[in-house]
Structure formats: structure tokens, C-alpha cells
């Protein structure tokens, strides 16, 4: 039914104009000749002129946002019209329509009524063929905005050039290590602020919602509050973290597509008003509340370090259905969202996802006007190799988004991009061994701790020893009894001894937050290094009784949620 509705809505205005053209052609034809064949030919030409004039303008307008070049826009308009109507037009104009009109005129012995009946009979055949061609062009992606990467000279983002000796010599670092030893994660809020500025300059039109999951440390939240950022959460626990930092809940969106009824109730009670859905079940859960939804579209994220569309996101057809279902259920359908995958280094993936989402927004605009596009996160960080800069990514997607910015709010969800460079890990060698003629060095932190990104994400964080010497292929292992607790295998290192320290920059995202405490080893402490200014002085304060969250003690939240019914 959705396909039939799509075809009818596309062709009905053109058919009404074609009907006018039919009568104009009949009036002109009967003035010039009495031959049924000639009259049918004149009517066919007039009808086609009216029909294609409307559709040519429609396709031309569809191509305007992505093809500002006049000649290229004209070429693509002609190609799309040909793909959609070429097969149907050949069959219709050369065979079906003249034959049907001639037969109808001879059968009814009336030129006017014969032309009208023959035209309608031919339309049925034409609609069937053209509709099938149109749906085929949609299915195969021909109508989507073509991804044309802007190959501007944006240098790649290079891995950290941090000097381990210089870092260890910093007074605050040296003092901390002297007092408490290792391992320690050093957090620098100024780096978060700098990265936020980089992203703000690259995407000045986007509302930046920090992905709290990447690193929920209070100093990062406070820094981003100072910068004017908003936030996105994937659980009520992350929401509680923001509320504890006095974040205005109007700046929070809940992006996990699957939520328990109790968590939805709690988040709505706290004031959250935007949720992400990707199934009909989630639409039904939210239907009782006065909230808005973003429907999450599955996009190609196969080139990302972590493919997030394998677990979440709806197909194009399901996305259409969910938009209509949510609208029918009384929810405010704010728009669409997608995520290209974590640590996405393929610039084309961002542009392709934007194209697909904008095409759906355009397609559904006549029934459910949408005002928001959430482009997610995934912006990469340089660990052991260069990655595309945020400027290169912005150059690929900004031209596609620009024509929509007067009517479409754009949201981005940076997490890793803002937090990763803000933390540096310092750990120590606690043991040495030689196995299979290779040196093994055992550290006091590992893949069950701060190096969890090695195990969870398959990353290779930088590992910088502050000593020099001839290098050999080595193994760095963590402190647990687990044989998979290997931080790096085959890393080139100089000879190390117990007590030597190892420095790892770019450790601020998905490290401490995904540590699991295996063997009872305590989480690595996080020490905030002095910032340029005291950010706490500018943190907004909550007004008592402002309705931002239910009034209950922090320690009671989890217990109360657990006690609430699940339906």
C-alpha cells in the first residue's frame, strides 16, 4: 500500500495537468482534421507536454540542492526522467495510447469520448510501467543525492607527537606520580575545550551533543557546559550523571533505541523530551508520552572500527513505516538520525548517510514534515595512524546540508572526538620475561583496565617508553592472570626494566569507562591536571524544585527504578 500511495502522490498532479492537455489537444485536433489517427497524435503530444512539464520541474527541484551547477543539474534531470519514463513512454506513445484511442473512437463513434476513454485505458498501462521504473530507481539508489567528495586540501589528523619525557617532567604529573605511583590517567580539560572549538568551527551549523558514554568524568561535563555544549545519553545512569552536574535537561537527548518502560518513565519525569526509536515496539512504548522522536536509519558503517548499524537502525522501508506510525500515534516526529559507526575513517560514508537521510526526509515531507537530522558521531581520532580531519569530513557533508539549514536542525553526537586526546595514561613495568626469544614486559594496567579499548574496539593506542636504545619486537602484557590480557604484540621497544614508565596519550575515550575490574584490580585513578581557568565558577546551578528530575536521593534511584513495574 505504501508503494501505491507513493506512486499516486507522485503522478496525480501531473495527471491532472495532462487531462487539461488532453482536452486542449482534442480541441485543436478537431479543428485541423477529421482523421482519428491525427487527432489521437495531437492529443498525445499535448498531453505529454503538460505531463512532462510538471514532472521536469519536480525533478529539477529535487536536483537543485546537490547540483548547484546549471549544466550538471540539467543533465541529471534529463537522465532521471529518462530512467523513470523512458520504457513506459516508448511502449505507451508508440503503441498503447494511439491504439487505445483509435479503438475507443471507432467503438463509441465519438471522437471526444473515445479520446477520453482511450486515454484513461492507456494511463493504466503507463502508470504501471512508470511506477515500476520509479520504484526501481529508488531501490537502486539512483535518485539519492550522489556522493561527490569535496577533495579540498585538508591535512590528515596525525597521531600524538607527545614527548613522554616532557610529559613526565611536568610538575603536576611528577608530583602525582611521586605521591601515588602508577597507573594514573591524567585528564586535561583544556584539551576538551580545544577539540570542541575545532568541531564548532568545522560544523558551525550543528548542535553538538556530547556522547556521555565516551567519558562521563565530571571535569569533562563541566568543561563542555562552559563551552555551551548539549549532551546525549544512552541510559538513565548517564542521565543521572548529567543531573548531578546540574545540566539543564532541555539540553539532553536520549539516543539509545531500546529502553525499558521504567527508564522511559524516569527520563520523561526528569524532563527529557527527545528519544530515538528504530522499532515499532519503541514507538508504542513512547506513544503515551508527550515527547518527540528521531527515527534511527541504518546506514553503511562497514568501514568503521565498530559497525553500529548491525545492532541498531531501521531499513529505509522500515524507517518510512516508523515515521508514519509514530506520527499516527500522536508523537512528534522531529526527524531522522543515523550513526556511521565508531572511529569511521571513510569520508564517503558520512556523505552517503547524509544523502540517504535527506532523500527520505524529502520523500516524506508531504505527509510528515521533519525539522531535525541527527548525523550521530563516529568522528575519528588518530591513535597509531593518521585519520581524516574533521575539516575533511565537514567539506564532504556541508554542501549537502547547506540547502536545508533554513528548515532543518542538524545535531551531531561527538564523543571520542572530544574526549580521546584529553587523557594520558602513565603506567609502569612490573615484570619482565623472555618467551620464544622475545621480551615480554608486564604492566600495572591492561586490557581489563584502561587499555580496554584494545580488547573492546581492537584499537592500538600509542605506547611511548621514555627510554632509548636498540629496539626489538616485544610484547606488552597487562597485570591480570588472563592470557588475553595483552596490550600490544609485536611492538618495537627498547629494553625495559621493572620500574620503567610507559606513557600512552589519546586515552580519554572508552578506556576507564569500559574497564571491568577483573581479578579485583582497582580502576585506574583519574587525576585532573590544572586548567587555564577554574571552570566550576561558570557552571550553572540548578534551581530547587524546578521539575528537572523526580525528588529523590541519588542513592535511591537505581533501587526505585528496579522496583517500578516493567510494563
Coordinates of C-alpha atoms in Angstrom, one line a residue, residues 8-567:
X8 CA -0.2 8.0 -6.7
X9 CA 1.1 11.1 -4.9
X10 CA 3.9 11.5 -7.3
X11 CA 1.8 11.3 -10.5
X12 CA -1.6 12.7 -9.6
X13 CA -0.7 16.4 -10.0
X14 CA 0.9 15.6 -13.4
X15 CA -2.0 13.6 -14.5
X16 CA -4.4 16.4 -13.7
X17 CA -2.4 18.7 -15.9
X18 CA -2.2 16.0 -18.5
X19 CA -6.0 15.8 -18.5
X20 CA -6.2 19.5 -19.3
X21 CA -3.7 18.9 -22.1
X22 CA -5.8 16.1 -23.4
X23 CA -8.8 18.4 -23.9
X24 CA -6.7 21.2 -25.3
X25 CA -5.2 18.7 -27.8
X26 CA -8.7 17.3 -28.7
X27 CA -10.0 20.9 -29.3
X28 CA -7.0 21.7 -31.6
X29 CA -7.1 18.4 -33.4
X30 CA -10.7 18.5 -34.3
X31 CA -10.2 22.0 -35.7
X32 CA -7.5 20.8 -38.0
X33 CA -8.5 17.3 -39.2
X34 CA -11.2 14.6 -39.1
X35 CA -8.7 11.7 -39.1
X36 CA -8.9 9.7 -35.8
X37 CA -5.1 8.9 -36.1
X38 CA -4.1 12.5 -36.5
X39 CA -6.4 13.7 -33.7
X40 CA -5.0 11.0 -31.4
X41 CA -1.5 12.1 -32.3
X42 CA -2.2 15.8 -31.5
X43 CA -3.9 14.8 -28.2
X44 CA -0.9 12.6 -27.3
X45 CA 1.6 15.4 -27.9
X46 CA -0.5 18.0 -25.9
X47 CA -1.0 15.5 -23.0
X48 CA 2.8 14.7 -22.9
X49 CA 3.8 18.3 -22.9
X50 CA 1.6 19.1 -19.9
X51 CA 2.6 15.9 -18.1
X52 CA 6.3 16.2 -18.5
X53 CA 6.4 19.9 -17.9
X54 CA 5.2 19.3 -14.4
X55 CA 7.5 16.3 -13.7
X56 CA 10.5 18.0 -15.2
X57 CA 10.1 20.9 -12.8
X58 CA 9.7 18.5 -9.9
X59 CA 12.9 16.5 -10.8
X60 CA 14.7 19.8 -11.4
X61 CA 13.9 21.0 -7.9
X62 CA 14.9 17.7 -6.5
X63 CA 18.4 18.1 -8.0
X64 CA 18.8 21.7 -7.0
X65 CA 20.4 21.1 -3.5
X66 CA 23.2 18.8 -4.6
X67 CA 23.8 20.2 -8.1
X68 CA 24.2 23.9 -8.0
X69 CA 25.9 23.8 -11.4
X70 CA 23.3 24.6 -14.0
X71 CA 24.5 22.2 -16.7
X72 CA 25.0 19.3 -14.4
X73 CA 21.6 19.8 -12.9
X74 CA 20.0 19.8 -16.3
X75 CA 21.9 16.6 -17.3
X76 CA 20.9 14.8 -14.2
X77 CA 17.3 15.9 -14.5
X78 CA 17.2 14.5 -18.1
X79 CA 18.8 11.2 -17.0
X80 CA 16.4 10.7 -14.2
X81 CA 13.4 11.5 -16.3
X82 CA 14.7 9.1 -19.0
X83 CA 15.2 6.3 -16.4
X84 CA 11.8 6.8 -14.9
X85 CA 9.7 7.3 -18.0
X86 CA 11.7 6.0 -21.0
X87 CA 10.5 2.4 -21.0
X88 CA 6.9 3.4 -20.3
X89 CA 6.9 6.2 -22.8
X90 CA 8.2 4.0 -25.7
X91 CA 5.5 1.4 -25.1
X92 CA 2.8 4.0 -24.4
X93 CA 3.3 6.6 -27.1
X94 CA 4.3 4.4 -29.9
X95 CA 1.8 1.6 -29.3
X96 CA -0.7 1.6 -26.4
X97 CA -2.1 5.1 -26.4
X98 CA -2.7 5.6 -30.1
X99 CA -4.1 2.1 -30.4
X100 CA -6.4 2.5 -27.4
X101 CA -7.7 6.0 -28.5
X102 CA -8.3 4.8 -32.1
X103 CA -10.2 1.8 -30.9
X104 CA -12.2 3.8 -28.5
X105 CA -13.2 6.4 -31.1
X106 CA -14.3 3.7 -33.5
X107 CA -16.1 1.8 -30.9
X108 CA -18.0 4.8 -29.4
X109 CA -18.4 6.7 -32.7
X110 CA -17.4 9.8 -30.8
X111 CA -14.1 11.5 -31.1
X112 CA -14.3 13.3 -27.7
X113 CA -15.5 10.4 -25.6
X114 CA -13.3 8.0 -27.5
X115 CA -10.2 10.1 -26.8
X116 CA -11.0 10.3 -23.1
X117 CA -11.7 6.6 -22.7
X118 CA -8.7 5.6 -24.7
X119 CA -6.5 8.0 -22.7
X120 CA -7.6 6.6 -19.3
X121 CA -7.1 3.0 -20.5
X122 CA -3.6 3.9 -21.7
X123 CA -2.9 5.6 -18.4
X124 CA -3.4 2.4 -16.5
X125 CA -0.7 0.7 -18.6
X126 CA 1.6 3.8 -18.4
X127 CA 1.3 4.2 -14.6
X128 CA 2.1 0.5 -14.1
X129 CA 5.3 0.7 -16.2
X130 CA 6.4 4.2 -15.0
X131 CA 5.7 3.4 -11.4
X132 CA 7.7 0.2 -11.6
X133 CA 10.6 2.2 -13.1
X134 CA 10.4 4.9 -10.5
X135 CA 10.4 2.4 -7.6
X136 CA 13.4 0.7 -9.2
X137 CA 15.4 3.9 -9.4
X138 CA 14.6 4.4 -5.7
X139 CA 15.6 0.9 -4.7
X140 CA 18.9 1.0 -6.6
X141 CA 19.7 4.4 -5.1
X142 CA 19.7 6.3 -8.4
X143 CA 17.5 9.1 -7.0
X144 CA 19.6 9.6 -3.9
X145 CA 22.0 12.6 -3.9
X146 CA 25.2 11.5 -5.4
X147 CA 28.2 11.5 -3.1
X148 CA 30.7 13.9 -4.5
X149 CA 33.5 14.3 -2.1
X150 CA 35.0 17.7 -1.8
X151 CA 38.6 17.0 -2.4
X152 CA 39.9 20.1 -0.6
X153 CA 43.4 20.1 0.8
X154 CA 42.6 19.2 4.4
X155 CA 45.7 17.6 6.0
X156 CA 45.0 14.4 7.9
X157 CA 44.9 14.3 11.6
X158 CA 48.2 12.8 12.8
X159 CA 48.9 10.7 15.9
X160 CA 50.0 12.5 19.0
X161 CA 53.6 13.8 19.0
X162 CA 53.7 13.9 22.8
X163 CA 57.2 13.6 24.2
X164 CA 56.9 11.1 27.1
X165 CA 59.9 12.6 28.9
X166 CA 58.4 16.1 28.7
X167 CA 55.1 14.9 30.0
X168 CA 56.6 13.1 32.9
X169 CA 58.6 16.2 33.8
X170 CA 55.6 18.4 34.2
X171 CA 55.4 19.4 37.8
X172 CA 51.8 18.3 38.4
X173 CA 52.5 14.9 36.8
X174 CA 55.7 14.3 38.6
X175 CA 54.2 15.3 41.9
X176 CA 51.2 13.0 41.4
X177 CA 53.4 10.0 40.4
X178 CA 55.7 10.6 43.4
X179 CA 52.7 10.6 45.8
X180 CA 50.7 7.7 44.5
X181 CA 52.7 5.8 41.9
X182 CA 51.1 4.3 38.8
X183 CA 48.9 3.6 37.0
X184 CA 47.3 7.1 36.6
X185 CA 45.1 8.6 33.9
X186 CA 45.8 12.3 33.6
X187 CA 42.9 14.4 32.4
X188 CA 43.4 17.8 30.8
X189 CA 40.1 19.8 30.4
X190 CA 41.7 22.4 28.2
X191 CA 42.1 19.7 25.5
X192 CA 38.4 19.0 25.6
X193 CA 37.7 22.7 25.1
X194 CA 40.2 22.9 22.3
X195 CA 38.7 19.9 20.5
X196 CA 35.2 21.4 21.0
X197 CA 36.4 24.6 19.3
X198 CA 37.8 22.6 16.4
X199 CA 34.4 20.8 15.9
X200 CA 32.4 24.0 16.3
X201 CA 34.5 25.7 13.6
X202 CA 34.1 22.8 11.3
X203 CA 30.3 22.4 11.8
X204 CA 29.1 25.8 12.9
X205 CA 25.5 25.0 12.0
X206 CA 25.3 21.8 14.2
X207 CA 24.0 21.5 17.7
X208 CA 26.8 19.5 19.4
X209 CA 25.6 16.9 21.9
X210 CA 28.4 15.2 23.7
X211 CA 28.1 11.4 23.9
X212 CA 28.4 10.9 27.6
X213 CA 29.2 7.2 27.2
X214 CA 32.7 8.1 25.9
X215 CA 33.8 9.5 29.2
X216 CA 31.4 10.7 31.9
X217 CA 34.1 12.4 34.1
X218 CA 32.8 15.4 35.8
X219 CA 35.6 17.7 34.6
X220 CA 34.7 16.9 31.0
X221 CA 31.0 17.6 31.6
X222 CA 31.8 20.9 33.3
X223 CA 34.1 21.9 30.6
X224 CA 31.6 21.2 27.9
X225 CA 28.9 23.0 29.9
X226 CA 31.2 26.0 29.9
X227 CA 31.6 25.7 26.2
X228 CA 27.8 25.7 25.6
X229 CA 27.5 22.0 24.5
X230 CA 24.5 19.9 24.8
X231 CA 24.5 16.1 25.7
X232 CA 23.2 12.8 24.6
X233 CA 22.7 9.8 26.9
X234 CA 22.2 6.1 26.3
X235 CA 21.0 5.2 29.8
X236 CA 19.3 6.7 32.8
X237 CA 22.6 6.3 34.7
X238 CA 24.3 8.7 32.2
X239 CA 21.3 11.0 32.7
X240 CA 21.9 10.9 36.4
X241 CA 25.5 11.9 35.8
X242 CA 24.4 15.0 34.0
X243 CA 21.8 15.9 36.6
X244 CA 24.4 15.6 39.3
X245 CA 26.5 18.1 37.3
X246 CA 23.4 20.5 37.1
X247 CA 23.0 20.1 33.4
X248 CA 19.7 21.6 32.1
X249 CA 17.7 18.6 30.9
X250 CA 16.4 20.6 28.0
X251 CA 19.9 20.1 26.5
X252 CA 19.7 16.3 26.7
X253 CA 18.5 13.8 24.2
X254 CA 18.1 10.0 24.9
X255 CA 19.6 8.2 21.9
X256 CA 19.6 4.5 22.8
X257 CA 17.0 2.9 20.5
X258 CA 15.9 0.3 23.1
X259 CA 14.7 1.4 26.5
X260 CA 12.8 -0.3 29.3
X261 CA 9.4 1.3 30.2
X262 CA 10.7 2.2 33.6
X263 CA 13.7 4.0 32.2
X264 CA 11.5 5.9 29.7
X265 CA 9.2 6.9 32.6
X266 CA 12.1 8.1 34.6
X267 CA 13.7 10.0 31.8
X268 CA 10.4 11.7 30.9
X269 CA 9.9 12.5 34.6
X270 CA 13.3 14.2 34.6
X271 CA 12.2 16.3 31.6
X272 CA 13.8 14.6 28.6
X273 CA 11.7 15.3 25.5
X274 CA 13.6 13.7 22.6
X275 CA 14.1 10.0 22.2
X276 CA 15.4 7.8 19.4
X277 CA 13.5 4.8 18.1
X278 CA 14.1 2.1 15.5
X279 CA 11.3 -0.4 16.1
X280 CA 7.5 -0.3 16.3
X281 CA 7.8 -1.6 19.9
X282 CA 9.7 1.5 20.9
X283 CA 7.1 3.7 19.2
X284 CA 4.4 2.0 21.2
X285 CA 6.3 2.5 24.5
X286 CA 6.6 6.2 23.9
X287 CA 3.1 6.8 22.5
X288 CA 1.6 7.6 25.9
X289 CA 4.0 10.5 26.5
X290 CA 4.1 14.0 25.0
X291 CA 7.6 13.6 23.5
X292 CA 9.4 13.8 20.2
X293 CA 11.2 11.0 18.4
X294 CA 14.0 10.7 16.0
X295 CA 13.8 7.5 13.8
X296 CA 17.2 5.9 13.5
X297 CA 18.1 4.9 10.0
X298 CA 20.6 2.1 9.4
X299 CA 23.4 3.2 7.1
X300 CA 26.5 1.5 5.8
X301 CA 29.1 1.6 8.6
X302 CA 31.1 -1.5 7.5
X303 CA 34.3 0.6 7.2
X304 CA 34.1 1.8 10.7
X305 CA 36.2 0.4 13.6
X306 CA 32.8 -0.6 15.2
X307 CA 29.8 -1.2 13.0
X308 CA 26.9 0.2 14.9
X309 CA 24.2 -0.4 12.2
X310 CA 24.5 -4.2 12.7
X311 CA 22.7 -3.9 16.0
X312 CA 20.7 -0.7 15.6
X313 CA 18.9 1.2 12.9
X314 CA 15.9 0.6 10.6
X315 CA 16.0 -0.2 6.9
X316 CA 14.8 2.5 4.6
X317 CA 11.3 1.0 4.2
X318 CA 11.0 0.4 8.0
X319 CA 12.1 3.9 8.6
X320 CA 9.3 5.2 6.4
X321 CA 6.8 3.0 8.2
X322 CA 8.1 4.1 11.6
X323 CA 7.8 7.8 10.7
X324 CA 4.2 7.3 9.7
X325 CA 3.4 5.0 12.7
X326 CA 4.9 7.5 15.2
X327 CA 3.0 10.4 13.5
X328 CA -0.2 8.4 13.6
X329 CA 0.4 7.6 17.3
X330 CA 0.4 11.3 18.2
X331 CA 4.2 11.5 18.7
X332 CA 6.1 14.5 17.3
X333 CA 8.4 13.1 14.7
X334 CA 11.2 15.5 14.9
X335 CA 13.3 13.8 12.2
X336 CA 15.8 11.1 11.4
X337 CA 19.1 10.0 13.0
X338 CA 21.9 7.7 11.9
X339 CA 25.4 6.7 13.0
X340 CA 28.1 5.9 10.6
X341 CA 30.0 3.7 13.1
X342 CA 32.6 4.5 15.7
X343 CA 36.0 5.6 14.5
X344 CA 34.8 6.0 10.9
X345 CA 37.7 6.9 8.7
X346 CA 35.8 6.6 5.3
X347 CA 34.7 10.2 4.5
X348 CA 32.4 8.9 1.8
X349 CA 30.4 7.1 4.5
X350 CA 29.3 10.4 6.1
X351 CA 28.2 11.9 2.8
X352 CA 26.4 8.7 1.7
X353 CA 24.5 8.6 5.0
X354 CA 23.5 12.3 4.8
X355 CA 22.3 11.7 1.2
X356 CA 20.2 8.8 2.2
X357 CA 18.6 10.6 5.2
X358 CA 17.9 13.8 3.3
X359 CA 16.3 11.7 0.5
X360 CA 13.9 10.1 3.0
X361 CA 13.1 13.5 4.6
X362 CA 12.3 14.9 1.2
X363 CA 10.2 11.9 0.3
X364 CA 8.1 12.0 3.5
X365 CA 7.9 15.8 3.7
X366 CA 4.4 15.9 2.2
X367 CA 3.0 13.7 4.9
X368 CA 5.2 14.2 7.9
X369 CA 7.3 17.3 7.8
X370 CA 10.5 16.9 9.8
X371 CA 12.7 19.5 11.3
X372 CA 15.8 17.6 12.6
X373 CA 18.6 15.5 11.2
X374 CA 20.9 13.8 13.8
X375 CA 24.1 12.8 12.0
X376 CA 25.5 11.0 15.0
X377 CA 29.2 10.8 15.8
X378 CA 31.9 8.5 14.7
X379 CA 34.4 11.3 14.0
X380 CA 37.8 9.5 14.1
X381 CA 40.8 10.1 16.3
X382 CA 44.4 9.4 15.4
X383 CA 45.8 6.5 17.5
X384 CA 48.6 4.8 15.7
X385 CA 48.0 6.2 12.2
X386 CA 46.7 9.4 10.5
X387 CA 42.9 9.7 10.1
X388 CA 40.7 12.2 8.1
X389 CA 40.5 15.5 9.7
X390 CA 37.2 16.9 10.9
X391 CA 37.6 19.6 8.2
X392 CA 37.7 16.9 5.5
X393 CA 34.5 15.4 6.9
X394 CA 32.8 18.7 7.1
X395 CA 33.8 19.5 3.5
X396 CA 32.1 16.4 2.3
X397 CA 28.7 16.9 4.2
X398 CA 28.3 20.6 4.5
X399 CA 27.4 21.2 0.8
X400 CA 24.8 18.5 1.0
X401 CA 23.3 20.0 4.2
X402 CA 23.6 23.7 3.3
X403 CA 20.3 23.9 1.2
X404 CA 18.4 22.5 4.2
X405 CA 19.8 24.6 7.0
X406 CA 17.0 27.2 6.8
X407 CA 14.4 24.5 7.7
X408 CA 16.4 21.6 9.2
X409 CA 18.2 21.5 12.6
X410 CA 21.4 19.4 12.5
X411 CA 22.6 17.5 15.5
X412 CA 26.0 15.8 15.9
X413 CA 27.0 13.5 18.7
X414 CA 30.7 13.7 19.2
X415 CA 32.2 11.5 21.9
X416 CA 35.6 10.1 21.1
X417 CA 36.5 13.2 19.1
X418 CA 36.1 15.4 22.2
X419 CA 37.4 13.1 24.9
X420 CA 40.2 10.9 23.5
X421 CA 43.0 13.4 23.4
X422 CA 42.2 14.7 26.8
X423 CA 43.6 11.9 28.8
X424 CA 47.1 10.4 29.0
X425 CA 47.9 7.1 30.8
X426 CA 51.1 6.6 32.7
X427 CA 51.8 3.0 33.9
X428 CA 54.9 1.1 34.9
X429 CA 56.7 -2.1 34.0
X430 CA 56.2 -4.5 36.9
X431 CA 57.9 -7.6 35.5
X432 CA 59.9 -8.9 32.6
X433 CA 60.3 -12.3 30.8
X434 CA 61.6 -13.8 27.6
X435 CA 59.3 -16.1 25.7
X436 CA 60.1 -17.6 22.3
X437 CA 63.1 -15.3 22.1
X438 CA 61.0 -12.2 22.5
X439 CA 61.0 -9.9 25.5
X440 CA 57.7 -9.7 27.5
X441 CA 57.0 -6.7 29.7
X442 CA 54.2 -6.8 32.2
X443 CA 52.5 -3.5 33.0
X444 CA 50.4 -2.5 36.0
X445 CA 47.4 -1.7 33.7
X446 CA 46.0 -3.8 30.9
X447 CA 43.0 -4.7 28.7
X448 CA 40.7 -5.3 31.6
X449 CA 41.6 -1.8 32.8
X450 CA 42.5 1.4 31.0
X451 CA 43.6 -0.4 27.8
X452 CA 40.1 -1.9 27.5
X453 CA 39.9 -0.2 24.1
X454 CA 42.4 -2.8 22.8
X455 CA 40.1 -5.6 23.8
X456 CA 36.7 -3.9 23.2
X457 CA 37.5 -2.0 20.0
X458 CA 40.6 -3.5 18.5
X459 CA 42.4 -0.2 18.7
X460 CA 46.2 0.2 19.1
X461 CA 46.7 3.2 21.4
X462 CA 50.1 4.9 21.3
X463 CA 52.6 3.5 23.7
X464 CA 55.7 5.6 24.3
X465 CA 58.6 4.5 26.6
X466 CA 60.7 7.3 27.9
X467 CA 63.9 5.4 27.4
X468 CA 66.1 5.0 24.3
X469 CA 68.1 2.1 22.8
X470 CA 68.1 -0.5 20.1
X471 CA 64.5 -1.7 19.5
X472 CA 63.2 -5.3 19.3
X473 CA 59.8 -6.9 18.7
X474 CA 58.2 -7.1 22.1
X475 CA 55.1 -8.0 23.9
X476 CA 53.3 -5.7 26.5
X477 CA 51.0 -7.6 28.8
X478 CA 48.6 -6.5 31.5
X479 CA 48.6 -7.3 35.2
X480 CA 45.8 -9.9 35.3
X481 CA 46.0 -13.7 35.1
X482 CA 44.1 -13.7 31.9
X483 CA 46.1 -14.9 28.9
X484 CA 44.3 -12.4 26.6
X485 CA 45.5 -9.5 28.7
X486 CA 48.0 -8.4 26.1
X487 CA 48.2 -4.7 25.3
X488 CA 50.5 -4.9 22.3
X489 CA 52.1 -7.9 20.5
X490 CA 55.0 -7.2 18.1
X491 CA 55.5 -3.6 19.3
X492 CA 59.0 -2.3 18.7
X493 CA 60.5 -1.3 22.1
X494 CA 63.9 -0.6 23.6
X495 CA 65.0 -2.8 26.5
X496 CA 62.8 -2.1 29.6
X497 CA 63.2 -2.9 33.2
X498 CA 60.8 -3.0 36.2
X499 CA 60.0 0.5 37.3
X500 CA 60.3 2.0 33.8
X501 CA 57.3 4.0 33.0
X502 CA 55.2 3.9 29.8
X503 CA 53.2 6.8 28.5
X504 CA 50.0 6.4 26.4
X505 CA 48.3 9.5 25.0
X506 CA 44.9 9.6 23.4
X507 CA 43.3 7.5 26.2
X508 CA 40.3 9.7 27.1
X509 CA 37.5 7.7 25.3
X510 CA 36.2 4.3 26.0
X511 CA 39.0 3.4 28.4
X512 CA 38.3 3.8 32.1
X513 CA 34.6 3.7 31.3
X514 CA 34.8 0.2 29.9
X515 CA 37.3 -1.2 32.5
X516 CA 35.8 -4.3 34.2
X517 CA 37.9 -4.7 37.4
X518 CA 38.9 -8.3 36.6
X519 CA 41.0 -10.0 39.4
X520 CA 39.7 -7.3 41.7
X521 CA 42.2 -4.8 40.4
X522 CA 41.1 -1.3 41.2
X523 CA 40.2 1.1 38.5
X524 CA 43.0 3.4 37.5
X525 CA 42.6 6.7 39.2
X526 CA 41.9 9.8 37.1
X527 CA 43.8 13.0 38.1
X528 CA 42.7 16.3 36.6
X529 CA 45.7 18.5 35.6
X530 CA 45.4 22.2 36.3
X531 CA 43.4 24.1 33.7
X532 CA 43.8 27.6 32.5
X533 CA 40.8 28.7 34.4
X534 CA 38.5 27.4 37.1
X535 CA 35.6 26.0 35.2
X536 CA 33.5 25.4 38.2
X537 CA 32.9 29.1 38.6
X538 CA 30.8 29.2 35.4
X539 CA 28.9 26.0 35.9
X540 CA 25.1 26.8 36.0
X541 CA 23.3 25.9 39.2
X542 CA 20.0 24.1 39.4
X543 CA 17.0 25.8 40.8
X544 CA 15.4 23.8 43.7
X545 CA 12.1 22.4 42.7
X546 CA 12.5 23.3 39.1
X547 CA 11.0 20.0 38.0
X548 CA 14.1 18.8 36.2
X549 CA 14.0 15.4 38.0
X550 CA 11.9 13.5 40.5
X551 CA 12.8 14.4 44.0
X552 CA 14.6 11.5 45.5
X553 CA 18.1 10.8 46.8
X554 CA 20.8 9.9 44.3
X555 CA 21.5 6.6 46.1
X556 CA 17.8 5.6 45.8
X557 CA 17.4 6.0 42.0
X558 CA 18.6 2.5 41.0
X559 CA 16.5 0.9 43.7
X560 CA 13.4 2.8 42.8
X561 CA 13.8 2.0 39.0
X562 CA 14.2 -1.6 39.8
X563 CA 11.1 -1.6 41.9
X564 CA 9.0 0.0 39.2
X565 CA 6.8 -2.3 37.1
X566 CA 8.3 -3.0 33.7
X567 CA 5.1 -2.5 31.7

